[in-house]
Coordinates of C-alpha atoms in Angstrom, one line a residue:
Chain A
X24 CA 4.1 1.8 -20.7
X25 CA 5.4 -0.9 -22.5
X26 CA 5.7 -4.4 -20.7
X27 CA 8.1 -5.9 -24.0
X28 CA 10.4 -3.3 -22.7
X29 CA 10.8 -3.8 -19.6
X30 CA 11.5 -7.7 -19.9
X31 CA 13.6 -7.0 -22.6
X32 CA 15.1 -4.6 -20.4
X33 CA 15.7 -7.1 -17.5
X34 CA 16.8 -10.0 -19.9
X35 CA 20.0 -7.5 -21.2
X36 CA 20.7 -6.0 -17.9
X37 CA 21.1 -10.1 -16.4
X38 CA 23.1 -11.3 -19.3
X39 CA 25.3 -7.8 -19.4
X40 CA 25.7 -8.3 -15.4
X41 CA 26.3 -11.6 -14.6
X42 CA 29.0 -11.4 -11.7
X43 CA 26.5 -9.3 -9.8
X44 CA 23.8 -10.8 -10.3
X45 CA 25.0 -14.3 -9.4
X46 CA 26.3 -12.7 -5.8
X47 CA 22.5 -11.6 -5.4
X48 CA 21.6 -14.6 -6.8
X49 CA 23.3 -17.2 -4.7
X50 CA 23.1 -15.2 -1.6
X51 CA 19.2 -16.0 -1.6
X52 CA 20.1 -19.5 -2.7
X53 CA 22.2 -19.7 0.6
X54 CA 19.4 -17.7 2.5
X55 CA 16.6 -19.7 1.5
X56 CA 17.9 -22.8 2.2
X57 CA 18.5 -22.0 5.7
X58 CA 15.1 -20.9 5.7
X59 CA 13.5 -24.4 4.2
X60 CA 15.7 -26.4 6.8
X61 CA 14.2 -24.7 9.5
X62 CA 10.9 -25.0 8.0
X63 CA 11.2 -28.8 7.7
X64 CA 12.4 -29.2 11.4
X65 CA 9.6 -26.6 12.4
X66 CA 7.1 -28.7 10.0
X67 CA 8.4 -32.3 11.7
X68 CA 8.3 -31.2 15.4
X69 CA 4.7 -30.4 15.1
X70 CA 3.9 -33.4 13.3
X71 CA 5.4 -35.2 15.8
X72 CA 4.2 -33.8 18.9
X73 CA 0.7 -33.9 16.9
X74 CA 0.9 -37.4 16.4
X75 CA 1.5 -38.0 20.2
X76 CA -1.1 -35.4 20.5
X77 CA -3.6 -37.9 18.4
X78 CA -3.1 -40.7 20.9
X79 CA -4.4 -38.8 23.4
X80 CA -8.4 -40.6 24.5
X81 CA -11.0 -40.9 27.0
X82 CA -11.9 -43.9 29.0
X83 CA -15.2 -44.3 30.6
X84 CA -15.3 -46.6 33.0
X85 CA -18.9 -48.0 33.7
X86 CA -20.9 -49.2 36.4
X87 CA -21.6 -53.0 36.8
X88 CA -25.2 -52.8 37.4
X89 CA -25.6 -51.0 33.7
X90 CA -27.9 -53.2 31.3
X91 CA -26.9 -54.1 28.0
X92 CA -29.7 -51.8 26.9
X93 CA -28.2 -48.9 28.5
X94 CA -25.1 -49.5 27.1
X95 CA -26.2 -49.4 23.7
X96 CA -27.8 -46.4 24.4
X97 CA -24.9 -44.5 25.9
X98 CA -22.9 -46.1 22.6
X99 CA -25.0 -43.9 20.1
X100 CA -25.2 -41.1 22.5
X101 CA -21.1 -40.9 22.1
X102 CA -20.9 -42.0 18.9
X103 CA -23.7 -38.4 18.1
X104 CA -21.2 -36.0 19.6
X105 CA -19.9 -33.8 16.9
X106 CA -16.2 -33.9 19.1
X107 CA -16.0 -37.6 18.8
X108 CA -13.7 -39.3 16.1
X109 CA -13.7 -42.6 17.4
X110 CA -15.5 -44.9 20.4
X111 CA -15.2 -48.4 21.0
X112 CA -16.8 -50.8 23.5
X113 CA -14.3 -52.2 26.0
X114 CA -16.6 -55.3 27.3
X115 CA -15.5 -56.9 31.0
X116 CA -14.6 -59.5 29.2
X117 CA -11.9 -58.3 26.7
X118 CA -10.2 -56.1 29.2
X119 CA -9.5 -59.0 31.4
X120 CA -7.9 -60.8 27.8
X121 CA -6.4 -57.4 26.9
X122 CA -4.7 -57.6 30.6
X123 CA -3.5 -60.9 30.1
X124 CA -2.1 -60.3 27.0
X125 CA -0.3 -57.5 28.8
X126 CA 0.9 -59.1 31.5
X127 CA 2.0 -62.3 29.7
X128 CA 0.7 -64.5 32.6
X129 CA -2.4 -66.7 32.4
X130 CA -4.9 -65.1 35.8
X131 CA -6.7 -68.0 36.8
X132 CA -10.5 -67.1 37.2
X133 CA -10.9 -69.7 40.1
X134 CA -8.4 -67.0 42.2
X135 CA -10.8 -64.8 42.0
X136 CA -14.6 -64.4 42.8
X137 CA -15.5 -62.6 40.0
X138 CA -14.1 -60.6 36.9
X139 CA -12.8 -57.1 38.8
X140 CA -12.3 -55.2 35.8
X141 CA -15.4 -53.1 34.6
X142 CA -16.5 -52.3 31.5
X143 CA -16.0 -49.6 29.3
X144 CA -15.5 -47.0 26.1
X145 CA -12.6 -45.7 24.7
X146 CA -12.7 -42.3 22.8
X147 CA -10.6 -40.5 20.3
X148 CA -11.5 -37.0 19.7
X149 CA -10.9 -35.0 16.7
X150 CA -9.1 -32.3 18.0
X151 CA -7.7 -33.5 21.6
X152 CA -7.3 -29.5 22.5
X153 CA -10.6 -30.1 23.7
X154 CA -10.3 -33.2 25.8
X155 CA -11.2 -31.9 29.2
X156 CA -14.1 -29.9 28.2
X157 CA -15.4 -33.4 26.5
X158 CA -14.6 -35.5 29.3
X159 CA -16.5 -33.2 31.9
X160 CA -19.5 -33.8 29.7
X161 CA -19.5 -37.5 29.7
X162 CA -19.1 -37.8 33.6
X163 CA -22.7 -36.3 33.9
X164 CA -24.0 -39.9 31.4
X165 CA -25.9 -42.3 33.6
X166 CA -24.2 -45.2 34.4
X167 CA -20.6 -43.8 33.9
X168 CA -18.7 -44.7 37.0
X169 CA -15.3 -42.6 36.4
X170 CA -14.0 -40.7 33.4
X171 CA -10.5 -40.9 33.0
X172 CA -8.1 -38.8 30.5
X173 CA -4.8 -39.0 31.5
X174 CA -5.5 -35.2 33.1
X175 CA -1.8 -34.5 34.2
X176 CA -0.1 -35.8 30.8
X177 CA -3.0 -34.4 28.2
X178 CA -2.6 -30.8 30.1
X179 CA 1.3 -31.3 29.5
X180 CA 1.4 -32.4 26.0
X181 CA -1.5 -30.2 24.6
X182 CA 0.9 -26.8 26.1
X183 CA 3.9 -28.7 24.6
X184 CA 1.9 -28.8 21.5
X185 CA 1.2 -25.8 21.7
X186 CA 4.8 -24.1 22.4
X187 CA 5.7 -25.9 19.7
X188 CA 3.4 -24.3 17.5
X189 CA 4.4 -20.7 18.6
X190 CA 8.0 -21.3 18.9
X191 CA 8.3 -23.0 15.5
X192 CA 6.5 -19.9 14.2
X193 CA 8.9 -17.9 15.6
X194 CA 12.2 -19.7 14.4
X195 CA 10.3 -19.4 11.0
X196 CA 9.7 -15.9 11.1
X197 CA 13.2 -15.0 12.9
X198 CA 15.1 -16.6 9.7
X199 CA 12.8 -14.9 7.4
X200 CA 14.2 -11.3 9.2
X201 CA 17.2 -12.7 8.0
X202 CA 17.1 -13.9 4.6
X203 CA 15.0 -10.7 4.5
X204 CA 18.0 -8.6 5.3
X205 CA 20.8 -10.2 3.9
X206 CA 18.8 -10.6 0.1
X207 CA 18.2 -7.0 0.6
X208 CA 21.2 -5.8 1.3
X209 CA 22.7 -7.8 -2.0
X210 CA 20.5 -6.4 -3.9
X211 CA 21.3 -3.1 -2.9
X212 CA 24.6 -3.6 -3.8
X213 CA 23.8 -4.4 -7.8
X214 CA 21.3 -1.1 -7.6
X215 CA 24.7 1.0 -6.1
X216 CA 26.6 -0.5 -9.2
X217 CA 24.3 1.7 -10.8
X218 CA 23.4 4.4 -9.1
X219 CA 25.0 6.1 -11.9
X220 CA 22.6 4.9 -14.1
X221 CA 19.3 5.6 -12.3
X222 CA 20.6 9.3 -12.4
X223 CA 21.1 9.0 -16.0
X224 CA 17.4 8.3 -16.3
X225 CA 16.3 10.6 -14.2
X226 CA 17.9 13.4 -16.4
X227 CA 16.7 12.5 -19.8
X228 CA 13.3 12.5 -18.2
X229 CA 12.7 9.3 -16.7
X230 CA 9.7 8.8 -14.8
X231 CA 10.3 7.5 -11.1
X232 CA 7.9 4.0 -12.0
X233 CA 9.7 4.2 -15.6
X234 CA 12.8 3.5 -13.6
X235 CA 12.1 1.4 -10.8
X236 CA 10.2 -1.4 -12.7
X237 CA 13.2 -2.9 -14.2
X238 CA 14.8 -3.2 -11.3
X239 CA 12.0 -4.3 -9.4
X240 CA 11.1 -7.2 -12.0
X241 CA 15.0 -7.8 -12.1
X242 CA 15.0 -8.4 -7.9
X243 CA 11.9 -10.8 -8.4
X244 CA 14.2 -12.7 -11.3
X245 CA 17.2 -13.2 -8.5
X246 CA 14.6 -14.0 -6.3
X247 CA 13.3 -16.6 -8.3
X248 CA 16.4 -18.2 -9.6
X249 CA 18.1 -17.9 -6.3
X250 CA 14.8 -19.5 -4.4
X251 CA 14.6 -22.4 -7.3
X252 CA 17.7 -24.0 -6.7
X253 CA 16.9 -23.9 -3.0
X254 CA 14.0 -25.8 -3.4
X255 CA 15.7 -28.4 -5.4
X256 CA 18.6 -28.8 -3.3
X257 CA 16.2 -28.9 0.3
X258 CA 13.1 -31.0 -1.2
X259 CA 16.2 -33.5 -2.7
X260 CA 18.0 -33.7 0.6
X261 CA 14.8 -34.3 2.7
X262 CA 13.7 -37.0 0.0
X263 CA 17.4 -38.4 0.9
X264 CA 17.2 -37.9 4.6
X265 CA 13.6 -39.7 5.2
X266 CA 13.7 -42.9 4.4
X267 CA 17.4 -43.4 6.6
X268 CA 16.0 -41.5 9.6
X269 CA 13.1 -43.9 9.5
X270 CA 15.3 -47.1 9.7
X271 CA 17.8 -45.6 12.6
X272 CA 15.0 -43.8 14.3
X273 CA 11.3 -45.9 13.7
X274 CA 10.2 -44.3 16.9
X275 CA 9.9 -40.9 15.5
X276 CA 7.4 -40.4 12.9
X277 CA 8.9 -37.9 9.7
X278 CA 6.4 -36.2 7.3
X279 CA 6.3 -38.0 3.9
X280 CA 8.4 -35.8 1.7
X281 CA 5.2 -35.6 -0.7
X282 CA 3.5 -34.0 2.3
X283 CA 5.7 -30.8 2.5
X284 CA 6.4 -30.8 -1.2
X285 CA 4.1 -27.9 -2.1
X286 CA 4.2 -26.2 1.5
X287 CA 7.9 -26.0 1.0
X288 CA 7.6 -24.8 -2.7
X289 CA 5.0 -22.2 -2.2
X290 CA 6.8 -21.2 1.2
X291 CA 10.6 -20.5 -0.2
X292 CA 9.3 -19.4 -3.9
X293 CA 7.0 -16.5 -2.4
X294 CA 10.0 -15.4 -0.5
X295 CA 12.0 -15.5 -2.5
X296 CA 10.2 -13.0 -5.3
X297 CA 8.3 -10.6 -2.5
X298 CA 11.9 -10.4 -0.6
X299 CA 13.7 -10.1 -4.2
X300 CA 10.8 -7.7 -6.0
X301 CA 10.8 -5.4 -2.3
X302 CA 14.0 -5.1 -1.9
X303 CA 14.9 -3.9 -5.3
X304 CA 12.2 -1.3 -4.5
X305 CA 13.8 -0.4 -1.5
X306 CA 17.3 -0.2 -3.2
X307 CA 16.3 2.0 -6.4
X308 CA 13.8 4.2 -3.7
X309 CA 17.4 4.9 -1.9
X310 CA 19.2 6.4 -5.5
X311 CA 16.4 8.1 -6.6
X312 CA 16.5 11.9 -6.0
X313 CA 13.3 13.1 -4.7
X314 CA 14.3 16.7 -4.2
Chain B
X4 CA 12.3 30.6 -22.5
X5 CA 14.5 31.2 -19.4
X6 CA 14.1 33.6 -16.3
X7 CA 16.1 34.4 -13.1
X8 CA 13.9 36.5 -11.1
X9 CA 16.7 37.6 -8.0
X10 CA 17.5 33.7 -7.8
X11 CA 19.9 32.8 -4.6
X12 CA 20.7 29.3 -4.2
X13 CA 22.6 28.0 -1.0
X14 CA 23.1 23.9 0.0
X15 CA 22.3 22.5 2.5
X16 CA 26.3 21.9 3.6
X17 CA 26.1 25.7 3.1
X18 CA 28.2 25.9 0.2
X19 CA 26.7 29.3 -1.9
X20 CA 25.6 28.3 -5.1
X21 CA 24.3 31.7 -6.3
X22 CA 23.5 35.2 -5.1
X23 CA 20.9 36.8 -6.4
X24 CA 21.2 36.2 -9.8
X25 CA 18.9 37.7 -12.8
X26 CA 19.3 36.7 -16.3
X27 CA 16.3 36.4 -19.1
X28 CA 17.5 33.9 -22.1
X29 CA 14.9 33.9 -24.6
X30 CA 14.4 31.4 -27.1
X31 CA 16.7 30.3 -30.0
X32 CA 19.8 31.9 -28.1
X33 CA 23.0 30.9 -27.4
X34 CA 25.0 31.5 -23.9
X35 CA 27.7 31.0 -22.3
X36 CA 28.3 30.8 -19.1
X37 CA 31.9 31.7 -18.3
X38 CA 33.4 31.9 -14.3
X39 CA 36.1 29.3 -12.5
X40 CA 35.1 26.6 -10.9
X41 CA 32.7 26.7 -8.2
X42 CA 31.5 30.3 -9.2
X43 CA 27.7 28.8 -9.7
X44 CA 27.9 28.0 -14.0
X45 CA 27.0 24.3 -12.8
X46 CA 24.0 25.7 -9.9
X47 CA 22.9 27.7 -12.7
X48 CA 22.5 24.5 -15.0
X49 CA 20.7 23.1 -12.0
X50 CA 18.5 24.9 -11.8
X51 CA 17.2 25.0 -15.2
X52 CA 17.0 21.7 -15.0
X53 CA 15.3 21.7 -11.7
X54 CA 17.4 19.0 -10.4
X55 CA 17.5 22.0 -7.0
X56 CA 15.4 24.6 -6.3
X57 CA 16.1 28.0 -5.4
X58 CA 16.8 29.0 -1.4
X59 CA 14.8 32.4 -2.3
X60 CA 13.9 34.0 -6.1
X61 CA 12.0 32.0 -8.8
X62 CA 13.3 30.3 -11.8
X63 CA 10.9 30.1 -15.3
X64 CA 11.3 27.6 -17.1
X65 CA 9.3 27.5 -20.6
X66 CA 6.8 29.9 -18.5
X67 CA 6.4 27.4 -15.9
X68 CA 7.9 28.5 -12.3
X69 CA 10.0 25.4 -11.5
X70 CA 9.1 25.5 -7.8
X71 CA 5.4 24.9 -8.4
X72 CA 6.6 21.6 -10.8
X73 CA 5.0 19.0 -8.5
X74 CA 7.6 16.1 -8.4
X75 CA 6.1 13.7 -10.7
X76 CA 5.8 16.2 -13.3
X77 CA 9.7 16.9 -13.5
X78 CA 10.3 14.1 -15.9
X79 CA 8.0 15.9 -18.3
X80 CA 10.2 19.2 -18.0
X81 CA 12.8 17.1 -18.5
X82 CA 12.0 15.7 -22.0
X83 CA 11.9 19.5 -23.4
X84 CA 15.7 19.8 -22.0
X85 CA 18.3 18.0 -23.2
X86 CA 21.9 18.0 -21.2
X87 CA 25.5 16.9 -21.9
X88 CA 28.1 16.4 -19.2
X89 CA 32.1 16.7 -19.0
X90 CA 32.0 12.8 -18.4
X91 CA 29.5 11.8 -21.0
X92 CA 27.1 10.0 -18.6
X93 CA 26.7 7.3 -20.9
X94 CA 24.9 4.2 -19.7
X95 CA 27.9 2.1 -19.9
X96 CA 26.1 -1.6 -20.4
X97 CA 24.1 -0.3 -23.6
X98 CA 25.2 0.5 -27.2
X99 CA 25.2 4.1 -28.7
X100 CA 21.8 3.2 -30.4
X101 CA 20.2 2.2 -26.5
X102 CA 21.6 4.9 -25.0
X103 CA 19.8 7.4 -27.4
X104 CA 16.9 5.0 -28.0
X105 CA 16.7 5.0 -24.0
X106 CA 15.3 8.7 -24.6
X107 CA 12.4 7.8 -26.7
X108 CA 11.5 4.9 -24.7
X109 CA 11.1 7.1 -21.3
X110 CA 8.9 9.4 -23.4
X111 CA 6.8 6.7 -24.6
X112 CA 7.4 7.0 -28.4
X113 CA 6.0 4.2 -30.2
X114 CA 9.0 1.3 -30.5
X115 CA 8.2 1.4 -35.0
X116 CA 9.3 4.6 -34.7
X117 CA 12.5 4.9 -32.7
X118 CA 15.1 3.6 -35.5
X119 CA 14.4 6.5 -37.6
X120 CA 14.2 8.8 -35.0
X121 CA 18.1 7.6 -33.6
X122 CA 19.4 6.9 -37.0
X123 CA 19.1 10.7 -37.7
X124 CA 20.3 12.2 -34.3
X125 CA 23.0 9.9 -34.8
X126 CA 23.9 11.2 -38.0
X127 CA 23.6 14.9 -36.8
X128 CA 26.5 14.1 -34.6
X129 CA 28.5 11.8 -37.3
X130 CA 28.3 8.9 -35.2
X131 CA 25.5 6.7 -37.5
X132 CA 28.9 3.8 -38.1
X133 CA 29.0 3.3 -34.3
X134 CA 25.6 2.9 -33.0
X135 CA 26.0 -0.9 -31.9
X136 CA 29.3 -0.1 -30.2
X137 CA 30.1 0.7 -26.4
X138 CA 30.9 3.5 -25.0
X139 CA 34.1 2.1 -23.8
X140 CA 35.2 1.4 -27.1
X141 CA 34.5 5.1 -28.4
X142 CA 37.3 7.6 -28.5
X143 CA 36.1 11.2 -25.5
X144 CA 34.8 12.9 -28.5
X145 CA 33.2 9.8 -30.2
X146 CA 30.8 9.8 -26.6
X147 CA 30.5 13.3 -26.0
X148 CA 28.6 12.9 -29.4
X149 CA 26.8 10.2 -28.7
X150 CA 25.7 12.1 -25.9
X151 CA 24.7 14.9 -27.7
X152 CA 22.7 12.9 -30.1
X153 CA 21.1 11.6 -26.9
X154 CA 20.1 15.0 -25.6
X155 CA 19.3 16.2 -29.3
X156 CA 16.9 13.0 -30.3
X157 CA 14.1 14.4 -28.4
X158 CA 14.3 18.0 -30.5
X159 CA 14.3 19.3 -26.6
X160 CA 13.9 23.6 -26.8
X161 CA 16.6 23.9 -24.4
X162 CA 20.3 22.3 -24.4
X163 CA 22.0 22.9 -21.3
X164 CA 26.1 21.8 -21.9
X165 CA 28.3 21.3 -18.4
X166 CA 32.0 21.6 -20.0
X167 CA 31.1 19.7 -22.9
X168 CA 34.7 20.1 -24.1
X169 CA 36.5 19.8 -20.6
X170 CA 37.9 16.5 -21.8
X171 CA 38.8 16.9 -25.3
X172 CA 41.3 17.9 -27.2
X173 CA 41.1 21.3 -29.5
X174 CA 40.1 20.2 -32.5
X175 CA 37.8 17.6 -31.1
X176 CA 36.1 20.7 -28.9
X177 CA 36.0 22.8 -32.2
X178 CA 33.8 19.6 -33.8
X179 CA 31.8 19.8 -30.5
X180 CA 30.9 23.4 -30.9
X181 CA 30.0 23.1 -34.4
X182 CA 27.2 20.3 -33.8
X183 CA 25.7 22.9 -31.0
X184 CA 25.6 25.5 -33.1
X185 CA 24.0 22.9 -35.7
X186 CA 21.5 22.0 -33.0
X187 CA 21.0 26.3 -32.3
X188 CA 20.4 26.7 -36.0
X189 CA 17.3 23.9 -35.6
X190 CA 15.7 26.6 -33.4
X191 CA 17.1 25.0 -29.5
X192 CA 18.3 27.5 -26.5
X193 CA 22.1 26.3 -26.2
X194 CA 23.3 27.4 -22.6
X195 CA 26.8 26.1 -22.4
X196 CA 29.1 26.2 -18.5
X197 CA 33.0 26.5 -19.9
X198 CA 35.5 28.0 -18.9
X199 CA 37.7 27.2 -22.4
X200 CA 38.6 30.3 -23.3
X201 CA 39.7 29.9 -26.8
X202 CA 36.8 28.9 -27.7
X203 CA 34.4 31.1 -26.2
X204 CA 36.5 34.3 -27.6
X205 CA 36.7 32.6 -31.2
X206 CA 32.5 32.3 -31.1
X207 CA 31.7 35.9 -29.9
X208 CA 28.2 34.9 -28.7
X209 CA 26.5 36.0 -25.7
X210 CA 28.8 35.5 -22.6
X211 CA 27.3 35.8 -18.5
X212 CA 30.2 35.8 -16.5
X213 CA 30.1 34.4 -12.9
X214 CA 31.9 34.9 -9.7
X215 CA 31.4 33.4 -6.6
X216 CA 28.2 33.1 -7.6
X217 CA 27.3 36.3 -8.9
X218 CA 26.7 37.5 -12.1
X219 CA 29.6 39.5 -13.2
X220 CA 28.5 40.6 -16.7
X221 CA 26.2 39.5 -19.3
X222 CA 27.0 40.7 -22.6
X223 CA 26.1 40.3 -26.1
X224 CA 28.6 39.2 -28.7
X225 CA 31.6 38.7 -26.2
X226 CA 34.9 37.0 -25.9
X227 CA 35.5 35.3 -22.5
X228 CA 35.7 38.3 -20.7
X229 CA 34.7 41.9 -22.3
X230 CA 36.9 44.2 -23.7
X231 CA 36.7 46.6 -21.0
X232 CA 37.3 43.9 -18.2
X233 CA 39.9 42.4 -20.3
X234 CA 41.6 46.7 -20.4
X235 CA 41.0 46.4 -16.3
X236 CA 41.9 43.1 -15.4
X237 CA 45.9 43.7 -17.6
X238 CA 46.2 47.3 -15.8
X239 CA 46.0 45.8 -12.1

């Protein structure tokens, strides 16, 4: 086996058949596109939904009878649990100047007999999936009056998350069926142009990998000059798109563009050569007479 | 070289190919197979060449009984038998010299090698002024040529011919013929399927006659149909 031949083999048969191989060409051009823009929106839902995810925290609420002491105590106690990112000390104080801040009116301390609000910690986690589990835990801390997590919305957003996740997955691998079958198809096509051919080899004496390598290193060539130009053309258009979506929509968050840059590379590249390699295989498998 | 043994071959569309055929061509020969079309010449090519395999009987090729060839062992029969076709079969996207060097290359012949090696099949044929052309741009009997020195580059020990000449003119057949018997006289069995009567009477070789996919006759030293046939077939 010769590898020199066979590339030099591929390199004629592209130059000598350039009308069909720029139909399999562009077809996964056209295919993989479709297939990055449904990545990206895939990609940018679950960033977003993540980022809402992120906000996500625990509140402890303590009792007003709790010494400084213990407080500093429970502080480090929090601050050693693997699950926390984040805690900060809400004192009485600050969350009646927090609340005034919020309500944009001055609350006159002589209205009331004493300072209502209690103090406090506020905790991020690193991975909020966990948030109830976490929360149970800290209720059983001395001195913690009520733990609060926004139960209802966490449990809703964490299964929104989480749909997101699976149905993003599944758009993904739904439009890969398809580039699958329509790059596939195409190339089938250019191997039928020459059917002929492949019996030709198999009378002088052809072996069946002897035959099939050429065209199989010729699908993964379409592949990756049809997936190339995809990448451009998607990776451009996002770069485009980004920084206008931001200024009409600074509510929703968008993935840098450097941030998908490889995903997006390594994503429509491999698909395109596997798709391109396989379905030559398939194709010359079809012509080849096994009798 | 080449053994029938009671071969019968039938499609699977049903179509007879042959019927118990038994023929022993031994090595160095040269055959023709005579019989209109559809009366098995091509099935019997087919076999040879293990492209089928027989419905019942055994076929020997080069003492090896073609139904025990595992499959990826066929490509080394193969490269002992060359064929040419009615149509050529040229691979139309590669010059004369590709299409014969294509040969060597599937057999692994080192690439220092393969000039001289398709330099002089091409010049057995007389084709050694057009090995960077196309096909296309070849007159019938410039590719039928180029196909021979395609089957010949490999010195195969068999040479199985499917109406070489079908195509081509008379003379052009005549120049045909000649570079088969050229290749016959190297020491190569030369089977050819045709049913061109001139020129199977002019070479009085051995002629096996088929008919719906029998063997008719088999004779030594023949015209397209023996003497004695020939006396029967004008009294009817």
């Amino acid at each position: 086996m010769n590898p020199v031949y066979f590339f030099r083999e591929v390199i004629t048969n592209l130059r000598r058949n350039v009308l069909m191989n720029l139909a399999s060409i562009s077809t996964v051009t056209v295919s993989t596109i479709v297939l990055g823009l449904f990545l990206i929106a895939t990609l940018n839902l679950g960033f977003w939904v993540q980022k809402i995810v992120d906000q996500l925290q625990i509140v402890i609420y303590l009792k007003d009878d709790v010494s400084q002491e213990q407080i500093n105590r429970l502080y480090d106690a929090i601050k050693a649990n693997p699950q926390v990112k984040d805690v900060e000390f809400i004192s009485k104080q600050n969350a009646l100047k927090r609340l005034q801040e919020k309500l944009k009116i001055l609350i006159r301390m002589n209205d009331m007999p004493e300072n209502p609000l209690p103090n406090s910690f506020e905790i991020k986690l690193k991975n909020s999936a966990n948030i109830a589990a976490v929360a149970k835990e800290l209720e059983t801390f001395p001195g913690a009056e009520n733990v609060k997590y926004g139960q209802n919305i966490a449990q809703k957003l964490l299964s929104l998350h989480q749909a997101v996740r699976i149905g993003g997955l599944l758009v993904v691998a739904l439009s890969l069926i398809c580039t699958i079958f329509i790059i596939v198809n195409t190339i089938r096509l250019t191997v039928y142009a020459r059917r002929r051919e492949i019996r030709i080899m198999q009378l002088v004496g052809a072996a069946f990998w002897f035959i099939r390598w050429p065209f199989i290193l010729e699908g993964i060539m379409q592949g990756l000059l049809g997936a190339l130009p995809a990448f451009v053309l998607v990776y451009l258009s996002y770069l485009l798109f980004v920084p206008r979506a931001l200024h009409a929509l600074p509510f929703i968050p968008f993935l840098p563009p450097s941030g998908i840059l490889y995903y997006l590379l390594w994503t429509l590249l491999t698909t395109g050569i596997v798709i391109g390699g396989l379905g030559a295989f398939i194709s010359v498998n079809k012509y080849l007479n096994y009798e | 070289m080449i053994e029938f043994k009671n071969v019968s071959l039938v499609y699977p569309n049903g179509t007879i190919g042959l019927q118990n055929a038994s023929a022993h061509i031994s090595k160095g020969e040269f055959a023709f197979l005579v019989g209109q079309t559809g009366s098995g010449k091509s099935s019997f090519l087919k076999l040879i060449n293990r492209e089928v395999l027989p419905t019942t009987g055994e076929v020997f090729v080069n003492n090896q009984l073609t139904s025990e060839i595992r499959l990826q062992q066929v490509p080394l029969l193969r490269r002992h038998i060359g064929v040419i076709f009615q149509d050529f079969k040229l691979l139309m996207h590669k010059t004369i010299f590709e299409n014969v060097a294509y040969v060597l290359e599937v057999t692994g012949v080192p690439a220092k090698q393969i000039p001289a090696k398709v330099s002089e099949a091409l010049k057995l044929v007389n084709l050694w002024d057009k090995e960077d052309s196309f096909p296309e741009q070849l007159s019938g009997g410039e590719q039928q040529r180029a196909s021979i020195a395609r089957a010949l580059v490999n010195h195969p020990l068999i040479l199985l011919a499917d109406e070489p000449t079908g195509n081509l003119d008379p003379d052009t057949s005549w120049d045909i013929m000649q570079i088969l018997m050229k290749a016959n006289s190297r020491g190569t069995t030369v089977i050819v399927a045709t049913h061109n009567k001139t020129i199977v009477d002019m070479m009085r070789k051995r002629v096996i006659g088929l008919s719906g996919g029998r063997i008719a006759f088999d004779r030594e030293r023949s015209g397209y149909l023996p003497a004695d046939l020939e006396m029967a077939a004008r009294e009817v």
